[in-house]
CSV table of C-alpha atoms and ligand atoms in Angstrom, one decimal:
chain,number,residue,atom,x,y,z
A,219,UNK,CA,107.5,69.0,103.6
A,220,UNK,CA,105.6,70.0,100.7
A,221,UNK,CA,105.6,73.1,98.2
A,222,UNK,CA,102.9,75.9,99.3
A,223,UNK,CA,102.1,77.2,95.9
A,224,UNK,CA,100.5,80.1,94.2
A,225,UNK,CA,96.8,80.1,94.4
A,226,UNK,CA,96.3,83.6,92.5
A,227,UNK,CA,98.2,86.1,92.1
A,228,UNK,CA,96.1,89.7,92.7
A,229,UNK,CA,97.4,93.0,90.6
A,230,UNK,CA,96.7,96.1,92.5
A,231,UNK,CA,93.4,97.6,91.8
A,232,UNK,CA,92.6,102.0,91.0
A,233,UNK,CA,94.0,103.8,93.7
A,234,UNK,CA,91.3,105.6,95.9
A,235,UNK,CA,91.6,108.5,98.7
A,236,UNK,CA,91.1,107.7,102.2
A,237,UNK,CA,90.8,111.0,104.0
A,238,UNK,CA,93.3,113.1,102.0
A,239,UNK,CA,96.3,111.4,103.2
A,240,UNK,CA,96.4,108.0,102.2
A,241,UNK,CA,96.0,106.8,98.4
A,242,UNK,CA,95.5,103.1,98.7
A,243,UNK,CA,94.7,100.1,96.8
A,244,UNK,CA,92.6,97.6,98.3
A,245,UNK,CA,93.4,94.3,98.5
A,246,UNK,CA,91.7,92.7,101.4
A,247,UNK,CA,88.5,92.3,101.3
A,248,UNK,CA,87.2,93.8,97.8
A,249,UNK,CA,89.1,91.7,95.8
A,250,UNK,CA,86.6,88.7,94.4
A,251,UNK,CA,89.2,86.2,95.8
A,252,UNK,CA,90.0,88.1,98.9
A,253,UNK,CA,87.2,88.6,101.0
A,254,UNK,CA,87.6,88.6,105.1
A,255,UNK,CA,87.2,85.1,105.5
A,256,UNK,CA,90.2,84.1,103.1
A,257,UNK,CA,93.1,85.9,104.1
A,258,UNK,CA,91.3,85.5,108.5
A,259,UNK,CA,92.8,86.5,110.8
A,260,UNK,CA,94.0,89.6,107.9
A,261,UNK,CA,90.5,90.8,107.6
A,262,UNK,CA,91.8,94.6,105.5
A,263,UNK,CA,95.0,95.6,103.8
A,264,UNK,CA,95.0,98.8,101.6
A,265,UNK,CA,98.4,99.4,100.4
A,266,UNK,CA,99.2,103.2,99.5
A,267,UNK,CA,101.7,102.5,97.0
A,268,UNK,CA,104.8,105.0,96.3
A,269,UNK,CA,103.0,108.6,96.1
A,270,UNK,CA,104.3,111.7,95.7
A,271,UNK,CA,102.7,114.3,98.1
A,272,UNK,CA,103.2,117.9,97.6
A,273,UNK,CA,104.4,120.0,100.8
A,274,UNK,CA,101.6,122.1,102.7
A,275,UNK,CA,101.3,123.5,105.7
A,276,UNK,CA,98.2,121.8,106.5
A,277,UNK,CA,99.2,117.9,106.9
A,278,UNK,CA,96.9,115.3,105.0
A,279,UNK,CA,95.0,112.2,106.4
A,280,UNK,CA,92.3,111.0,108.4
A,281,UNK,CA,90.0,112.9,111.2
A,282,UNK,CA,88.6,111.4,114.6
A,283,UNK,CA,87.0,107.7,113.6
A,284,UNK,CA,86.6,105.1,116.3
A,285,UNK,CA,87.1,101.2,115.5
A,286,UNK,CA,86.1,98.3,117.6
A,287,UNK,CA,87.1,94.4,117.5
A,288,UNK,CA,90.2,94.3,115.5
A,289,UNK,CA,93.9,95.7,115.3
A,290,UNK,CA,95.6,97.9,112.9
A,291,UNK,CA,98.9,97.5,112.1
A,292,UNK,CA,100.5,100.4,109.8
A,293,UNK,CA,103.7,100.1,108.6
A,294,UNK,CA,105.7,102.6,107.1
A,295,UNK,CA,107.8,101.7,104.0
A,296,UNK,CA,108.1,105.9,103.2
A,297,UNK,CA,107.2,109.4,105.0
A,298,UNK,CA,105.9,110.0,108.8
A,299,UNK,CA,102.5,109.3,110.4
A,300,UNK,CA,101.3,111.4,113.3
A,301,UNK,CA,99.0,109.1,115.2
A,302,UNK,CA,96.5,109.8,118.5
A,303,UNK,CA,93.9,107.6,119.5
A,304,UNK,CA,91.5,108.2,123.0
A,305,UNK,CA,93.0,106.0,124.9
A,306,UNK,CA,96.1,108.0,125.5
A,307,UNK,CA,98.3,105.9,122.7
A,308,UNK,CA,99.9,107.7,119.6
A,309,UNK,CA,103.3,108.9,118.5
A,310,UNK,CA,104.9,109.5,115.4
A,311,UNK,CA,105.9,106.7,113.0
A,312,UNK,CA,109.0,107.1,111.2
A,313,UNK,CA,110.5,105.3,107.9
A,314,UNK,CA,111.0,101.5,108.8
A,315,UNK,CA,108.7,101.5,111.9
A,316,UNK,CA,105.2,99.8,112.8
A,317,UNK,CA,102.5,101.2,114.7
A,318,UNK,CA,100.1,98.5,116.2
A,319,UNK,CA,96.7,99.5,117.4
A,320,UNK,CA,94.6,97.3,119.6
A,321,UNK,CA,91.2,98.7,119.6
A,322,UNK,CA,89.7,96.1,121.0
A,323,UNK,CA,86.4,97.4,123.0
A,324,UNK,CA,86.8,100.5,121.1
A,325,UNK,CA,89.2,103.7,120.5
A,326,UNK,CA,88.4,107.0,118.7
A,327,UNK,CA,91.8,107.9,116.7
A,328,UNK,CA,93.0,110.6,113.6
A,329,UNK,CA,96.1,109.5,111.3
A,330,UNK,CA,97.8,112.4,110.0
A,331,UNK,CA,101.2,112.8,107.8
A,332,UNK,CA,103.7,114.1,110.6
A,333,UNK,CA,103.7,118.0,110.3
A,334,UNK,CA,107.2,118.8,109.8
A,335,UNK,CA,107.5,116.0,107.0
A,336,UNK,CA,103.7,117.2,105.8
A,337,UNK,CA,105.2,120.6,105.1
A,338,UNK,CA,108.7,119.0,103.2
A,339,UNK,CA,106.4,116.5,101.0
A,340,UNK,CA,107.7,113.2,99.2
A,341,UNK,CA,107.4,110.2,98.6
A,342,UNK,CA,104.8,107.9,100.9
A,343,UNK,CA,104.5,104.4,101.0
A,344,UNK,CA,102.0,102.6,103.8
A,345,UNK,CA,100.7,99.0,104.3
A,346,UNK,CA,98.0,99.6,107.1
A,347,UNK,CA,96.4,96.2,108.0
A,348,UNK,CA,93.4,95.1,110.1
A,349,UNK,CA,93.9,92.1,112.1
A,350,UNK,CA,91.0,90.7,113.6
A,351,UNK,CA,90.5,89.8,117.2
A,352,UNK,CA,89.2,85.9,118.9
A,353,UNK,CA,86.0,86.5,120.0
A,354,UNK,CA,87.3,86.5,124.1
A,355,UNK,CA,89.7,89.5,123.0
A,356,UNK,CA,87.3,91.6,121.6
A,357,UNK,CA,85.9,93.4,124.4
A,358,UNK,CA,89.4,93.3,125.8
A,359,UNK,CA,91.2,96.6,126.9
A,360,UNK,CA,92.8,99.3,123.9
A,361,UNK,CA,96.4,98.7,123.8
A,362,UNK,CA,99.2,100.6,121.7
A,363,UNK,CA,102.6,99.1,120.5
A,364,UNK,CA,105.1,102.0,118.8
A,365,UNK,CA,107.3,99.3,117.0
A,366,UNK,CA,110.5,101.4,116.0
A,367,UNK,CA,112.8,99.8,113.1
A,368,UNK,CA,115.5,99.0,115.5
A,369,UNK,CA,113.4,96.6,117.7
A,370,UNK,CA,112.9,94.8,115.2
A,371,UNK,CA,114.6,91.2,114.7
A,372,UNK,CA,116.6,91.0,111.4
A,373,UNK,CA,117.4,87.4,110.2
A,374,UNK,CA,121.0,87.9,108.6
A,375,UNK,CA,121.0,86.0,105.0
A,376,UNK,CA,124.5,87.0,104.1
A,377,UNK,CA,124.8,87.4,100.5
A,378,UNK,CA,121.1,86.9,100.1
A,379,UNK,CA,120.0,89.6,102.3
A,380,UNK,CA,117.7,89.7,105.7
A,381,UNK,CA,114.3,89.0,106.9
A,382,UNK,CA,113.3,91.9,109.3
A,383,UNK,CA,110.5,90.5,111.8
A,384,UNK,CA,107.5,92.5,113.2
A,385,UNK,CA,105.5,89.2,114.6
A,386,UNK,CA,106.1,85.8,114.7
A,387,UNK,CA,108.8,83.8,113.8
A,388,UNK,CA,111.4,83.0,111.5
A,389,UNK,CA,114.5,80.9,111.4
A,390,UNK,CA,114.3,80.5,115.8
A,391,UNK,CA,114.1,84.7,115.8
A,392,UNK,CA,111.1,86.1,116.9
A,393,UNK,CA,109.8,89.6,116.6
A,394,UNK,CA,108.7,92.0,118.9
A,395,UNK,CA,105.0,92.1,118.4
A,396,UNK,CA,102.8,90.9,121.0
A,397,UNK,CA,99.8,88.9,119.1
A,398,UNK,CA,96.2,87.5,120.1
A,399,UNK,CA,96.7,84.7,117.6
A,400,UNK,CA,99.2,83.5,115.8
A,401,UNK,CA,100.3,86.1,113.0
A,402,UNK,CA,104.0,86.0,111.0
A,403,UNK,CA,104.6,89.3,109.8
A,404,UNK,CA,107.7,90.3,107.9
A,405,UNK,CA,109.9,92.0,105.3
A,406,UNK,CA,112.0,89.9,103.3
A,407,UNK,CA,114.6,92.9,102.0
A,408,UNK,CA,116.7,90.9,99.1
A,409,UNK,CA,119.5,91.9,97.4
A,410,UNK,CA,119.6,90.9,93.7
A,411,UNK,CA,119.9,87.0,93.1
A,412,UNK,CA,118.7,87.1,96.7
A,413,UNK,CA,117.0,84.1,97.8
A,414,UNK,CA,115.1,83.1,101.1
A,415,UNK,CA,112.5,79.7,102.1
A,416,UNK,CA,109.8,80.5,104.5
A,417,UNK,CA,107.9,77.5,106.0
A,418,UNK,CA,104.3,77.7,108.0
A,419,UNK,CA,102.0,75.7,108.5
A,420,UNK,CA,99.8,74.2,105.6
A,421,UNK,CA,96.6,75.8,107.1
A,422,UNK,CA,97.9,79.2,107.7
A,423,UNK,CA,96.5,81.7,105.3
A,424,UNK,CA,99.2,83.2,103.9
A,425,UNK,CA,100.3,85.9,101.4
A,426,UNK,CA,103.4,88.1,100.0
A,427,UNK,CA,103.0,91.8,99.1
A,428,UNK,CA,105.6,92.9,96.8
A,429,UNK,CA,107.1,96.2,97.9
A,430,UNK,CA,109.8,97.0,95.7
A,431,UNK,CA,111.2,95.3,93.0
A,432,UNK,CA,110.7,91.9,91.4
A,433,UNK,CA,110.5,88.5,92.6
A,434,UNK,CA,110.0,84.8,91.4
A,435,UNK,CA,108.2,82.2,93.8
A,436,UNK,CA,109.4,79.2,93.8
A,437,UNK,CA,111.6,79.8,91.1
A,438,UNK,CA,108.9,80.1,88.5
A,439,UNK,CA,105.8,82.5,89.6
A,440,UNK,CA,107.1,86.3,88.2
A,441,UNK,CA,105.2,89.0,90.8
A,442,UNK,CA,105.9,92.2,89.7
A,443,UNK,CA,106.4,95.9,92.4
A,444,UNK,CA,102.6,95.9,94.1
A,445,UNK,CA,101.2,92.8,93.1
A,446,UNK,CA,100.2,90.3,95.8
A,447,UNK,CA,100.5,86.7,95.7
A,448,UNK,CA,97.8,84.7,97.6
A,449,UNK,CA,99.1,81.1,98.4
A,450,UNK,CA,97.1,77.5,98.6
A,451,UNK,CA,96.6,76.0,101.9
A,452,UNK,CA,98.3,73.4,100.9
A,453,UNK,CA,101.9,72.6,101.7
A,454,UNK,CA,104.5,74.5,104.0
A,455,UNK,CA,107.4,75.9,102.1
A,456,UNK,CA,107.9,78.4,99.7
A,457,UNK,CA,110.8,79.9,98.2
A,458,UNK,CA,111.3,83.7,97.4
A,459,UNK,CA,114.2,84.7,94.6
A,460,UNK,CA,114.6,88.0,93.8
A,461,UNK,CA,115.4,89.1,90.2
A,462,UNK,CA,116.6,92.7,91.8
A,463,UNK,CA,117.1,94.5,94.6
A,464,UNK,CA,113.8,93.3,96.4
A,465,UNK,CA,111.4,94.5,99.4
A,466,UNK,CA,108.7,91.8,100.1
A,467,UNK,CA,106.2,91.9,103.1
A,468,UNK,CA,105.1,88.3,104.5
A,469,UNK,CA,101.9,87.6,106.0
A,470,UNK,CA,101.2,84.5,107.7
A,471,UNK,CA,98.8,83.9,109.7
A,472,UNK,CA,96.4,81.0,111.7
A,473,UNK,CA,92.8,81.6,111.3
A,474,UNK,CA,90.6,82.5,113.9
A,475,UNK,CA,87.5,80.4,112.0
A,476,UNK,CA,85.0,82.7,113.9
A,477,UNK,CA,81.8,84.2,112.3
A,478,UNK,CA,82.8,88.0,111.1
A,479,UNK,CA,79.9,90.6,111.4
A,480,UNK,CA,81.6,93.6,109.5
A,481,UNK,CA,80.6,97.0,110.1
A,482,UNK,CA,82.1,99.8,108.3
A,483,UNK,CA,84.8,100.6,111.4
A,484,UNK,CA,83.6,98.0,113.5
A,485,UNK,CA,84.4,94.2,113.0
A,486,UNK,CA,82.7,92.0,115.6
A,487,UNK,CA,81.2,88.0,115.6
A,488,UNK,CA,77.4,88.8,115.4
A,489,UNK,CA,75.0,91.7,114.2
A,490,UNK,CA,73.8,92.3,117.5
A,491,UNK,CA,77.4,93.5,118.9
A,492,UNK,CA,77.2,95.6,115.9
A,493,UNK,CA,73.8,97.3,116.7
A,494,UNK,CA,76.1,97.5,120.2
A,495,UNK,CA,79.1,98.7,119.4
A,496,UNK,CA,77.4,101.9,117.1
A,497,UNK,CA,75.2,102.4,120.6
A,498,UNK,CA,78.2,102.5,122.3
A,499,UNK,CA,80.0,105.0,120.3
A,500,UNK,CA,76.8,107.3,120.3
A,501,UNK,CA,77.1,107.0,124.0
A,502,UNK,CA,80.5,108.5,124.0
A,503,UNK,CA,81.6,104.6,125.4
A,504,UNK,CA,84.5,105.2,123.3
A,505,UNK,CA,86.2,108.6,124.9
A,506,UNK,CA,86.8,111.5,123.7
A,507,UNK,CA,89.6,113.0,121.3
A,508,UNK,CA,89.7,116.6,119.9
A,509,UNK,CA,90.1,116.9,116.6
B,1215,LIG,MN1,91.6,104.0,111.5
């Protein structure tokens, strides 16, 4: 098997607000080599890098917005998220845990910083990603998966560290995330000197977010805390070394090789389910949810 190597690596761009309660960089698609198509079926990932948010009574984040087409996946790295979406899902997610939103054929939902933490404050740390649906899924019903840290499937590396998996599969362990496609999602949590070789297919897009710390990729690539390293789609293996103590989020995934017809919260295969999906939502198609 061949080395996957580096294609670019991307260094996190300004910080901007998304409601009040999530300061993120963009990666996915406003970077000039990251647009929706390179990183399919990962159409978004904005990454609210380590933030300090003062306490209030009043908790921070996002009002009622509906979506359509596509999941998101939030996983928290630091702080609580209060989540409710029209379809009945929502819960809180805690330090360590993934919440996994199927829209699908369309939910209204709010993201909020979990009251009791909201009024403490700290430190906040969020990937939320957007996973885009096949075409037959699209219309397909809302689903809602609370992924708590414990469900998850650690990979035991001994002196190295572990591999904690959301979806997909590493070293015959899989994780607990049910998937429309096939998506590898994973935190590589290396002690220092740690090292670890992942291995997917050539043609999977594929990616590594650093979280914390430093890393080398295949011994010689240096990737700093928040940059992102896109990877060729060429070859299969690639190792991860890190110089400290060492968080690393692993994307993987096979593309869907659809058309994509963006629109704002909607992401769906032509214009016309576009013009559909906003007279659906006018038509309160998408339920209701106080805010
Ligand atoms: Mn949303």
């Amino acid at each position: 098997m061949a080395t996957k190597k580096v294609e670019i690596l991307v260094a996190p761009k300004p910080a901007h607000f998304v409601g009040d309660g999530f300061r993120v960089h963009n990666f996915i698609p406003s970077d000039a080599h990251l647009d929706m198509k390179r990183m399919d079926p990962f159409i978004m990932l904005d990454y609210n890098s380590k933030f300090n948010f003062t306490p209030t009574e009043k908790p921070r984040g996002v009002g009622v917005h509906p979506h359509r087409g596509f999941e998101t996946v939030t996983i928290a790295y630091q702080g609580k998220v209060e989540h409710h979406d029209s379809s009945g899902g929502g819960g809180i997610i805690d330090q360590g845990d993934v919440q996994w939103m199927t829209a699908a054929s369309g939910v209204l939902h709010k993201e909020f910083h979990e009251t009791e933490w909201a009024k403490k404050g700290g430190i906040f740390q969020m990937v939320q990603l957007w996973i885009n649906l096949p075409a037959k899924d699209k219309m397909s019903k809302p689903k809602y998966q609370a992924i708590s840290n414990s469900q998850m499937q650690n990979v035991d590396l001994e002196e190295n560290g572990f591999v904690e998996i959301i979806a997909g599969e590493f070293n015959g362990k899989k994780g607990p995330a049910f998937t429309f496609s096939p998506v590898n999602l994973m935190n590589a949590k290396l002690k220092k000197g740690g090292k670890v070789e992942f291995n997917f297919p050539a043609n999977f897009n594929t990616a590594a977010l650093v979280i914390e710390g430093n890393i080398l990729i295949n011994g010689a690539e240096k990737v700093a805390t928040d940059h992102f390293a896109l990877f060729e789609n060429e070859g299969e293996t690639f190792t991860i070394e890190a110089t400290e103590e060492s968080v690393v989020l692993i994307l993987s995934g096979k593309p869907l090789s659809e058309p994509i017809a963006p629109h704002g919260p909607f992401v769906m295969n032509t214009r016309e389910e576009i013009v559909q999906a906003f007279a659906d939502f006018n038509n309160g198609k998408f339920g209701v949810l106080e805010d």
